[in-house]
PDB file of C-alpha atoms in Angstrom:
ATOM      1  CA  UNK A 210      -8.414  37.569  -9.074  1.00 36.00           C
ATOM      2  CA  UNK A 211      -5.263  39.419  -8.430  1.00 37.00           C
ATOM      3  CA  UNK A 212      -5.126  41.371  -4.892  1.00 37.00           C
ATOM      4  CA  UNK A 213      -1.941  44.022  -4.606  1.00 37.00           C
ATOM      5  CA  UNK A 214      -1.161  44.126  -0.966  1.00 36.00           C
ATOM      6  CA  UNK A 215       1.147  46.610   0.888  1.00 37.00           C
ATOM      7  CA  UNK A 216       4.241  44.815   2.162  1.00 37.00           C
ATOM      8  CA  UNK A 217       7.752  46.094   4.096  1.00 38.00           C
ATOM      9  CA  UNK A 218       9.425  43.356   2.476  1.00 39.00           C
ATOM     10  CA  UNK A 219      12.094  44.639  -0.039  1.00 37.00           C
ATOM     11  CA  UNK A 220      11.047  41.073  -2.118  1.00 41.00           C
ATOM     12  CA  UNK A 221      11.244  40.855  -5.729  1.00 40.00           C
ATOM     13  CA  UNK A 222       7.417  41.945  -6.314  1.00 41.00           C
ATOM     14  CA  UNK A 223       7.558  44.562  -4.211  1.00 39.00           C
ATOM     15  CA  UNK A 224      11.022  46.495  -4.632  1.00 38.00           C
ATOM     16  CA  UNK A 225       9.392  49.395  -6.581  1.00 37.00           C
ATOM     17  CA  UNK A 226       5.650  49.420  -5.318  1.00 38.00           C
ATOM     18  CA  UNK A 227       5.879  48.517  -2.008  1.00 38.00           C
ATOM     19  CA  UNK A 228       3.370  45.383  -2.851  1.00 42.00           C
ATOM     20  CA  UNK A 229       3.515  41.995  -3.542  1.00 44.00           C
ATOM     21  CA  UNK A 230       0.980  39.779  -5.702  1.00 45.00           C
ATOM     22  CA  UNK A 231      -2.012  37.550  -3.425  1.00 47.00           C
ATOM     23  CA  UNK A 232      -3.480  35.145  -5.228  1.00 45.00           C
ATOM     24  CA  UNK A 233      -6.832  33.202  -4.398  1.00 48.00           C
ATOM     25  CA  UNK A 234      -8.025  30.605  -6.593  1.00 51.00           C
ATOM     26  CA  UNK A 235     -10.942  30.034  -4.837  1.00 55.00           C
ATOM     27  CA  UNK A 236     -11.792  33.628  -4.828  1.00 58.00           C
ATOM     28  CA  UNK A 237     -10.622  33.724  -8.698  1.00 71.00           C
ATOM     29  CA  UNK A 238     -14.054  33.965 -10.925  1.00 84.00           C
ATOM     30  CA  UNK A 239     -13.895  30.848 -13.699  1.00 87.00           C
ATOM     31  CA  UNK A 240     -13.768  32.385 -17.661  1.00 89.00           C
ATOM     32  CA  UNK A 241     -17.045  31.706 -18.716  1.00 87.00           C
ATOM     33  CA  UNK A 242     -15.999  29.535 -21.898  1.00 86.00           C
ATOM     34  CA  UNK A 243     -18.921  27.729 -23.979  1.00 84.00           C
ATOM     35  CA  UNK A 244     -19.122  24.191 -24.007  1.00 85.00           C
ATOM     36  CA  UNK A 245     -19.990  23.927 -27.233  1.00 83.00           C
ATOM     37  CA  UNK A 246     -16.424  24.541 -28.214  1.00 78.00           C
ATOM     38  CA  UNK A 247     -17.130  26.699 -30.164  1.00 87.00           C
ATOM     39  CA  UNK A 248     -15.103  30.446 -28.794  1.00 92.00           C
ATOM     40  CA  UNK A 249     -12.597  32.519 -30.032  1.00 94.00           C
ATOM     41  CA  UNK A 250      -8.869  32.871 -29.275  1.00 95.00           C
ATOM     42  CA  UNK A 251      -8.481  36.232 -27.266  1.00 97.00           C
ATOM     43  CA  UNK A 252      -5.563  38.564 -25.951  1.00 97.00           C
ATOM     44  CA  UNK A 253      -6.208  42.154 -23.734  1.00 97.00           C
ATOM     45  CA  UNK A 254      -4.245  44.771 -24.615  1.00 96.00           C
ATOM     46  CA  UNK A 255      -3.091  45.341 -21.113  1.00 94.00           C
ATOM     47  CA  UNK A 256      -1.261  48.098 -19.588  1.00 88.00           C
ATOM     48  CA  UNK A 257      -2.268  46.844 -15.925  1.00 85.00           C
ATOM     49  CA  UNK A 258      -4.539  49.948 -15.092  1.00 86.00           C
ATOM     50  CA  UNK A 259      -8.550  49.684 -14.424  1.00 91.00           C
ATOM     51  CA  UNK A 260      -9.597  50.344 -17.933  1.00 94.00           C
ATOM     52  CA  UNK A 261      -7.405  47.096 -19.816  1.00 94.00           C
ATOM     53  CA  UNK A 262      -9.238  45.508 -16.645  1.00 93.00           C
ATOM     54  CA  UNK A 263     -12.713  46.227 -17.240  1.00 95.00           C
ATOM     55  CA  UNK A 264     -11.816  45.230 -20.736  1.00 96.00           C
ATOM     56  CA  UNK A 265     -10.447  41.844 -19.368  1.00 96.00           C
ATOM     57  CA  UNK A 266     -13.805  41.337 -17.266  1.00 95.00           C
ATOM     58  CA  UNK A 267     -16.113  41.441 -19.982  1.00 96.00           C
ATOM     59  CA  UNK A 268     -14.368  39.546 -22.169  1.00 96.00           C
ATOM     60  CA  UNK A 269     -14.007  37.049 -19.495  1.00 95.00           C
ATOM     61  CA  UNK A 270     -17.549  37.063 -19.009  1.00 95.00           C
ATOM     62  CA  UNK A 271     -18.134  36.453 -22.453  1.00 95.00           C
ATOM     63  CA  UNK A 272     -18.823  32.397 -22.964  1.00 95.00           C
ATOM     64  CA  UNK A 273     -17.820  33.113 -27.194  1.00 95.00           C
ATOM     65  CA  UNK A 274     -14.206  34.217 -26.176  1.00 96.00           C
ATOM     66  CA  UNK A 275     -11.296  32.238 -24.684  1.00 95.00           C
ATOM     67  CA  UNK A 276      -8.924  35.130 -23.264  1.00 96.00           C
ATOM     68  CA  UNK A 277      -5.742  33.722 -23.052  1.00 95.00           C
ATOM     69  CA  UNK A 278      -3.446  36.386 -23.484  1.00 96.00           C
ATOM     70  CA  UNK A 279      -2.384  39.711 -22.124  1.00 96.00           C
ATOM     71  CA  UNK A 280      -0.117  41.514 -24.749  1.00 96.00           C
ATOM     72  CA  UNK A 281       1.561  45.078 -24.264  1.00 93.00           C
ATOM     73  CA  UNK A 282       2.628  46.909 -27.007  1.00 90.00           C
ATOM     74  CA  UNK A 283       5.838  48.339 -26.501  1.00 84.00           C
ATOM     75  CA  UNK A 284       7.940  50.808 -28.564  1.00 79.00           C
ATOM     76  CA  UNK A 285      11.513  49.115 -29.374  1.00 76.00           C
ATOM     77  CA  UNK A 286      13.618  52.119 -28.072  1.00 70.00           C
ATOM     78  CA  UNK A 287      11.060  52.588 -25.362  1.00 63.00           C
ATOM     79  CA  UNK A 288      10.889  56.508 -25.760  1.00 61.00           C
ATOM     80  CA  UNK A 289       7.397  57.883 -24.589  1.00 60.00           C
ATOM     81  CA  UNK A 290       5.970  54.629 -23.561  1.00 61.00           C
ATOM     82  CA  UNK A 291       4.051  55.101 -20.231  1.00 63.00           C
ATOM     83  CA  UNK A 292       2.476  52.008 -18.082  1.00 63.00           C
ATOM     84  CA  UNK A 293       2.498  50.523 -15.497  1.00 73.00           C
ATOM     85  CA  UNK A 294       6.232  48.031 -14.879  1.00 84.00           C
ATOM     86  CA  UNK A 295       5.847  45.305 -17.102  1.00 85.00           C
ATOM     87  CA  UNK A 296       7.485  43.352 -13.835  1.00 89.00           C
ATOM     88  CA  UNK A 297       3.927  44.387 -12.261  1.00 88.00           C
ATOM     89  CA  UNK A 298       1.983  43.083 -15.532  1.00 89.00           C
ATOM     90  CA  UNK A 299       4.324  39.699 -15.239  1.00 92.00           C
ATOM     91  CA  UNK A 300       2.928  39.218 -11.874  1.00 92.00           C
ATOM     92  CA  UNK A 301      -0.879  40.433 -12.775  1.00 90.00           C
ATOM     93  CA  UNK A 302      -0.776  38.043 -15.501  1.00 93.00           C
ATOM     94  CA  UNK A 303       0.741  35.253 -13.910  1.00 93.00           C
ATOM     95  CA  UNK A 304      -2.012  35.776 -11.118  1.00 91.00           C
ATOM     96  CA  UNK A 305      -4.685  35.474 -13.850  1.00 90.00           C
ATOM     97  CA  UNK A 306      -3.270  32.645 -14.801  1.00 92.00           C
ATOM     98  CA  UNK A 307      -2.528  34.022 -18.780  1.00 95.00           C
ATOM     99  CA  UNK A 308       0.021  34.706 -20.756  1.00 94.00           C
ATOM    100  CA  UNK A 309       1.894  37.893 -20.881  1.00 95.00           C
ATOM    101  CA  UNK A 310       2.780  38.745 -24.416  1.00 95.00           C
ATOM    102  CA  UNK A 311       5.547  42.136 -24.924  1.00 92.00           C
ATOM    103  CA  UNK A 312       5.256  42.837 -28.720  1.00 91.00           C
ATOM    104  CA  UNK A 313       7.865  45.538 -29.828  1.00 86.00           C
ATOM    105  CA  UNK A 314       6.708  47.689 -31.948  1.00 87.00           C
ATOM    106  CA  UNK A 315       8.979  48.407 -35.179  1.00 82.00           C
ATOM    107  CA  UNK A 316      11.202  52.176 -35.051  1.00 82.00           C
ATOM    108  CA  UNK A 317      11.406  53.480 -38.892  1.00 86.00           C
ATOM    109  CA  UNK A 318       7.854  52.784 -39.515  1.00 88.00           C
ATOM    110  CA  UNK A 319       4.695  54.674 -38.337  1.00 89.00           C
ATOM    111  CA  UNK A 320       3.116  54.188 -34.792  1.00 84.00           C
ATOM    112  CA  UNK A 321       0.454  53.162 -36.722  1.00 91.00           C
ATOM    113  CA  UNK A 322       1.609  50.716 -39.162  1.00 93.00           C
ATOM    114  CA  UNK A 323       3.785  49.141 -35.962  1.00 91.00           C
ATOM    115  CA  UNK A 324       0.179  48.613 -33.959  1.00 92.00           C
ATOM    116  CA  UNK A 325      -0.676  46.790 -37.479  1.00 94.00           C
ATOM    117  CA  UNK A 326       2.192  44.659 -37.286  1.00 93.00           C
ATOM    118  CA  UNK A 327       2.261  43.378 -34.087  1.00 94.00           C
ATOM    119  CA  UNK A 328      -1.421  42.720 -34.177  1.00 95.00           C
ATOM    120  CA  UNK A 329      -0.865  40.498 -37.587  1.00 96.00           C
ATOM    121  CA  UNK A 330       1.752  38.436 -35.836  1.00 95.00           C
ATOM    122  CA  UNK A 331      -0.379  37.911 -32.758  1.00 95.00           C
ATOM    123  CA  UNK A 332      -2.828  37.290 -35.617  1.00 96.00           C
ATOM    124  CA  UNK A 333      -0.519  34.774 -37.397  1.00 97.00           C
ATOM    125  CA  UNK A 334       2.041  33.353 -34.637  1.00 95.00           C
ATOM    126  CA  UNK A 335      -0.161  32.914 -31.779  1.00 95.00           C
ATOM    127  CA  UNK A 336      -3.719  32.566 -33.215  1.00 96.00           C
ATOM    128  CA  UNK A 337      -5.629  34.924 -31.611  1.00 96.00           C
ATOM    129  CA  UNK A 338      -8.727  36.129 -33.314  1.00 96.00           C
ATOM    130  CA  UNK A 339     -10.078  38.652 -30.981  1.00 97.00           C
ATOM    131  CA  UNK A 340      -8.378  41.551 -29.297  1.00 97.00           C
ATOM    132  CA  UNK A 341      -9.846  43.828 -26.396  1.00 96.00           C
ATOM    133  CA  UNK A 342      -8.764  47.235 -25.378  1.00 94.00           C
ATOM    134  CA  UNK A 343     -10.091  49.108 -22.826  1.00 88.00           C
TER     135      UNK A 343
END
């Protein structure tokens, strides 16, 4: 569980949002994982608003996936690429406890075929088997 909470502090978290990250572990709901072993490798496509979230809580939930990863897809020369700051992501993922993942996604190629990419090298380089969007 990740809590944003106003601070005055010019730190490093909260430069640009005027909040820093809060983390509880004992207020952090345990991934329900099976015991049987038996789950599959999963990564969020996360760009840190409330509907990647609700995708991250159900999957979370879900005792046949192992979410592991948070991965944003982001255009290589960045032009029309709205989210949130991937410094807030960094610091929502690292609160989660996962991995935050940036794939670049290839210029010269359609914004389709790039999504197809990226999603075949999670596929291949990291292992992941499932992917959530919200």
């Amino acid at each position: 569980m990740s809590v944003l909470i106003p601070t005055s502090s010019d730190d490093q978290a909260g430069r640009s949002h005027g909040c820093r990250a809060a983390i509880s572990r004992e207020m952090r709901e345990e991934q329900a994982i099976s015991p049987s072993g038996d789950v599959e490798a999963t990564a969020i496509s996360w760009t840190g608003g409330k509907d990647c979230n609700l995708a991250l809580l159900s999957a979370w939930r879900d005792p046949k996936l192992n979410v592991t990863t948070l991965v944003v897809f982001h255009p290589k020369d960045g032009g029309g690429f709205h989210s949130h700051p991937i410094r807030l992501m960094e610091l929502q993922a690292e609160a989660l406890g996962l991995t935050l993942c940036v794939m670049p996604l290839s210029s010269g190629i359609s914004y389709k075929e790039g999504y197809i990419q990226a999603i075949r090298q999670l596929r291949d380089d990291r292992g992941i088997r499932v992917l959530g969007t919200g």
